[in-house]
mmCIF file of C-alpha atoms in Angstrom:
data_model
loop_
_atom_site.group_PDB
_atom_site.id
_atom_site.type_symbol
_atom_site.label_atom_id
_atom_site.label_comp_id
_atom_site.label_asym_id
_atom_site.label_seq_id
_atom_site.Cartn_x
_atom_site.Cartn_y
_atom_site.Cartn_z
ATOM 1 C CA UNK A 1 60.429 -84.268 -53.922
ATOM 2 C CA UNK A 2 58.258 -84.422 -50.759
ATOM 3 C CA UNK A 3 58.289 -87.129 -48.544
ATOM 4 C CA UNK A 4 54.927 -89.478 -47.921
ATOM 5 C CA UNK A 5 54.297 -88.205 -44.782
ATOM 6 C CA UNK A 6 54.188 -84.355 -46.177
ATOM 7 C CA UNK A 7 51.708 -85.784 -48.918
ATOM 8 C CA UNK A 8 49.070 -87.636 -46.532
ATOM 9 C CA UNK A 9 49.092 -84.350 -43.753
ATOM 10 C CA UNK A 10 48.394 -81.978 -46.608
ATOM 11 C CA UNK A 11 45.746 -84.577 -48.021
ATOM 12 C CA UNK A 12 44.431 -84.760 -44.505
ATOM 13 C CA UNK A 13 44.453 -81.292 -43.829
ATOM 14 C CA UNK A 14 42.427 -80.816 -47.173
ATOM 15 C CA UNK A 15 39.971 -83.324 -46.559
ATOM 16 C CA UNK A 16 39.312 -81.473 -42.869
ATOM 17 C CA UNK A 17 39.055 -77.894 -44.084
ATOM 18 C CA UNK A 18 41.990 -76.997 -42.427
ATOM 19 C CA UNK A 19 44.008 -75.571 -44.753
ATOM 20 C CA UNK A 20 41.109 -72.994 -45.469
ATOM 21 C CA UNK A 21 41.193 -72.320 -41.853
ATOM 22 C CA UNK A 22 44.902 -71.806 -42.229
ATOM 23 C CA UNK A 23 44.615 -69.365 -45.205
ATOM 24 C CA UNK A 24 41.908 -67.652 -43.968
ATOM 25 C CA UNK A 25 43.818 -66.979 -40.645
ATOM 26 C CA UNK A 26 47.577 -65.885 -42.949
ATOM 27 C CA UNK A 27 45.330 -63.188 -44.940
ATOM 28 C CA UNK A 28 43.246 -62.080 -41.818
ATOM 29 C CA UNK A 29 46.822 -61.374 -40.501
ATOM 30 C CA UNK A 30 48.337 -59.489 -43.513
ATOM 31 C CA UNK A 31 45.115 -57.157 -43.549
ATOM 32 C CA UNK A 32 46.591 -55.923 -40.387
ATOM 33 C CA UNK A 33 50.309 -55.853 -41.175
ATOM 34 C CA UNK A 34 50.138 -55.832 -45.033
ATOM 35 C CA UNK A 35 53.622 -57.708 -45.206
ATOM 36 C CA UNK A 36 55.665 -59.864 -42.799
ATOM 37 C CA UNK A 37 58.075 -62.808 -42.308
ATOM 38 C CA UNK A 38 56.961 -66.577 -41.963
ATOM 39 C CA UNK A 39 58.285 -65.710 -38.214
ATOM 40 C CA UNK A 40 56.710 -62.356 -37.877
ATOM 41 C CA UNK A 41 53.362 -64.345 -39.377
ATOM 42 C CA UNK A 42 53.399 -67.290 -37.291
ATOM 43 C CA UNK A 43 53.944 -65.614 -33.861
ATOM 44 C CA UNK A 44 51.086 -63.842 -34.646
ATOM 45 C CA UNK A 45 48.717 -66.734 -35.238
ATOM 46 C CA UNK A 46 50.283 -68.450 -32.598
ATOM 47 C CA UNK A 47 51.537 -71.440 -34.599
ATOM 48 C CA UNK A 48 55.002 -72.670 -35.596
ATOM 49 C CA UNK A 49 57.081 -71.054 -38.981
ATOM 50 C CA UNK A 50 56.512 -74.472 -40.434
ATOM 51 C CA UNK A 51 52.733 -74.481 -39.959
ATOM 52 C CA UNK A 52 52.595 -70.835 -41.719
ATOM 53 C CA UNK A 53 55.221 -71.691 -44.536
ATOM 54 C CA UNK A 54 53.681 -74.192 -46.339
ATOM 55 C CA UNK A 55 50.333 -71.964 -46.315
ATOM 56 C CA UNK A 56 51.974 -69.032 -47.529
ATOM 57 C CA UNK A 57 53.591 -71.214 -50.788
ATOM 58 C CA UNK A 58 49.801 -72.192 -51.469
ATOM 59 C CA UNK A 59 48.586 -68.391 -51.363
ATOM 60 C CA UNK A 60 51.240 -67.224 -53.261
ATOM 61 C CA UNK A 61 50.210 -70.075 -56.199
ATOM 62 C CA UNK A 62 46.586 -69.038 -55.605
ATOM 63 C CA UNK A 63 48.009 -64.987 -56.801
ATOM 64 C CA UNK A 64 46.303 -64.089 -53.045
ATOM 65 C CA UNK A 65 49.479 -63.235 -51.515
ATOM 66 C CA UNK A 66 53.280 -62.537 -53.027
ATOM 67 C CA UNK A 67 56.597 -63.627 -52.431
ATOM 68 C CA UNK A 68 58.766 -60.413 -52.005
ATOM 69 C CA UNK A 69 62.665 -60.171 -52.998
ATOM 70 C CA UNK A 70 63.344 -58.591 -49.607
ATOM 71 C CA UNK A 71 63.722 -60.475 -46.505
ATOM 72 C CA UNK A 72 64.719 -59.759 -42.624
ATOM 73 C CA UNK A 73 66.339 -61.744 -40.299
ATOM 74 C CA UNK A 74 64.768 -63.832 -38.125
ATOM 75 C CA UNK A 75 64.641 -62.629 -34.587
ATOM 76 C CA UNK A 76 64.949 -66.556 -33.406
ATOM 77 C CA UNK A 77 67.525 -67.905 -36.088
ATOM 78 C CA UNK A 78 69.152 -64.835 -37.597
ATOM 79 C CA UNK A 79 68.665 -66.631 -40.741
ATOM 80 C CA UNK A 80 66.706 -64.591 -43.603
ATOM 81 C CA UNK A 81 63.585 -64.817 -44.305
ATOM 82 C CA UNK A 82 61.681 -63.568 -47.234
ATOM 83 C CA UNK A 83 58.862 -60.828 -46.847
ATOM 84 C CA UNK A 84 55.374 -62.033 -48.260
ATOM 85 C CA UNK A 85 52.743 -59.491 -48.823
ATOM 86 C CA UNK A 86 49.154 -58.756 -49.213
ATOM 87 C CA UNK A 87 48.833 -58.239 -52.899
ATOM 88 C CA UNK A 88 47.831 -55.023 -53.834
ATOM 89 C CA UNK A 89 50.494 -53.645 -51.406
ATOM 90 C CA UNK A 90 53.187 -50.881 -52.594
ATOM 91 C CA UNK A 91 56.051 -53.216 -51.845
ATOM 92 C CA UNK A 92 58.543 -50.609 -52.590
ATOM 93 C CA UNK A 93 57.285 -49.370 -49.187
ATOM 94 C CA UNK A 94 58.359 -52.029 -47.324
ATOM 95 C CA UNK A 95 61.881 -51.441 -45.407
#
């Protein structure tokens, strides 16, 4: 379930045009990489993992991005992370 505060910055965000901003900027960034990590993603747009996470569930609902069964670990954590791509990409290519 997610909290209230979750709810009223994505309603906010919405309401702003943010979030178009924010999708906008995740798929300029995959044109040029084609796949990535929330990590990989967010260091690119300059912005935290948690920023780009949330925005990458939304694409993936949209069918603009998708959520690969392949990850990497995160050069921060070490923890996994999964590998979202561009659609349209050969993700059998992806190493």
């Amino acid at each position: 379930m997610k909290d209230e505060t979750s709810v009223m910055a994505y309603h906010n965000m919405k309401i702003s045009g943010s979030i178009g901003t924010w999708h906008q900027r995740i798929l300029e960034a995959l044109q040029w990489i084609h796949y990535g990590t929330k990590g990989q993603l967010a260091e690119m747009l300059d912005a935290t993992e948690e920023q780009v996470h949330k925005r990458l569930s939304e694409l993936a609902k949209k069918g603009e991005i998708i959520k690969t069964k392949k990850t990497r670990r995160s050069v921060n954590t070490g923890q996994k992370q999964t590998i979202w791509a561009l659609k349209g990409v050969d993700i059998n290519s992806i190493n």
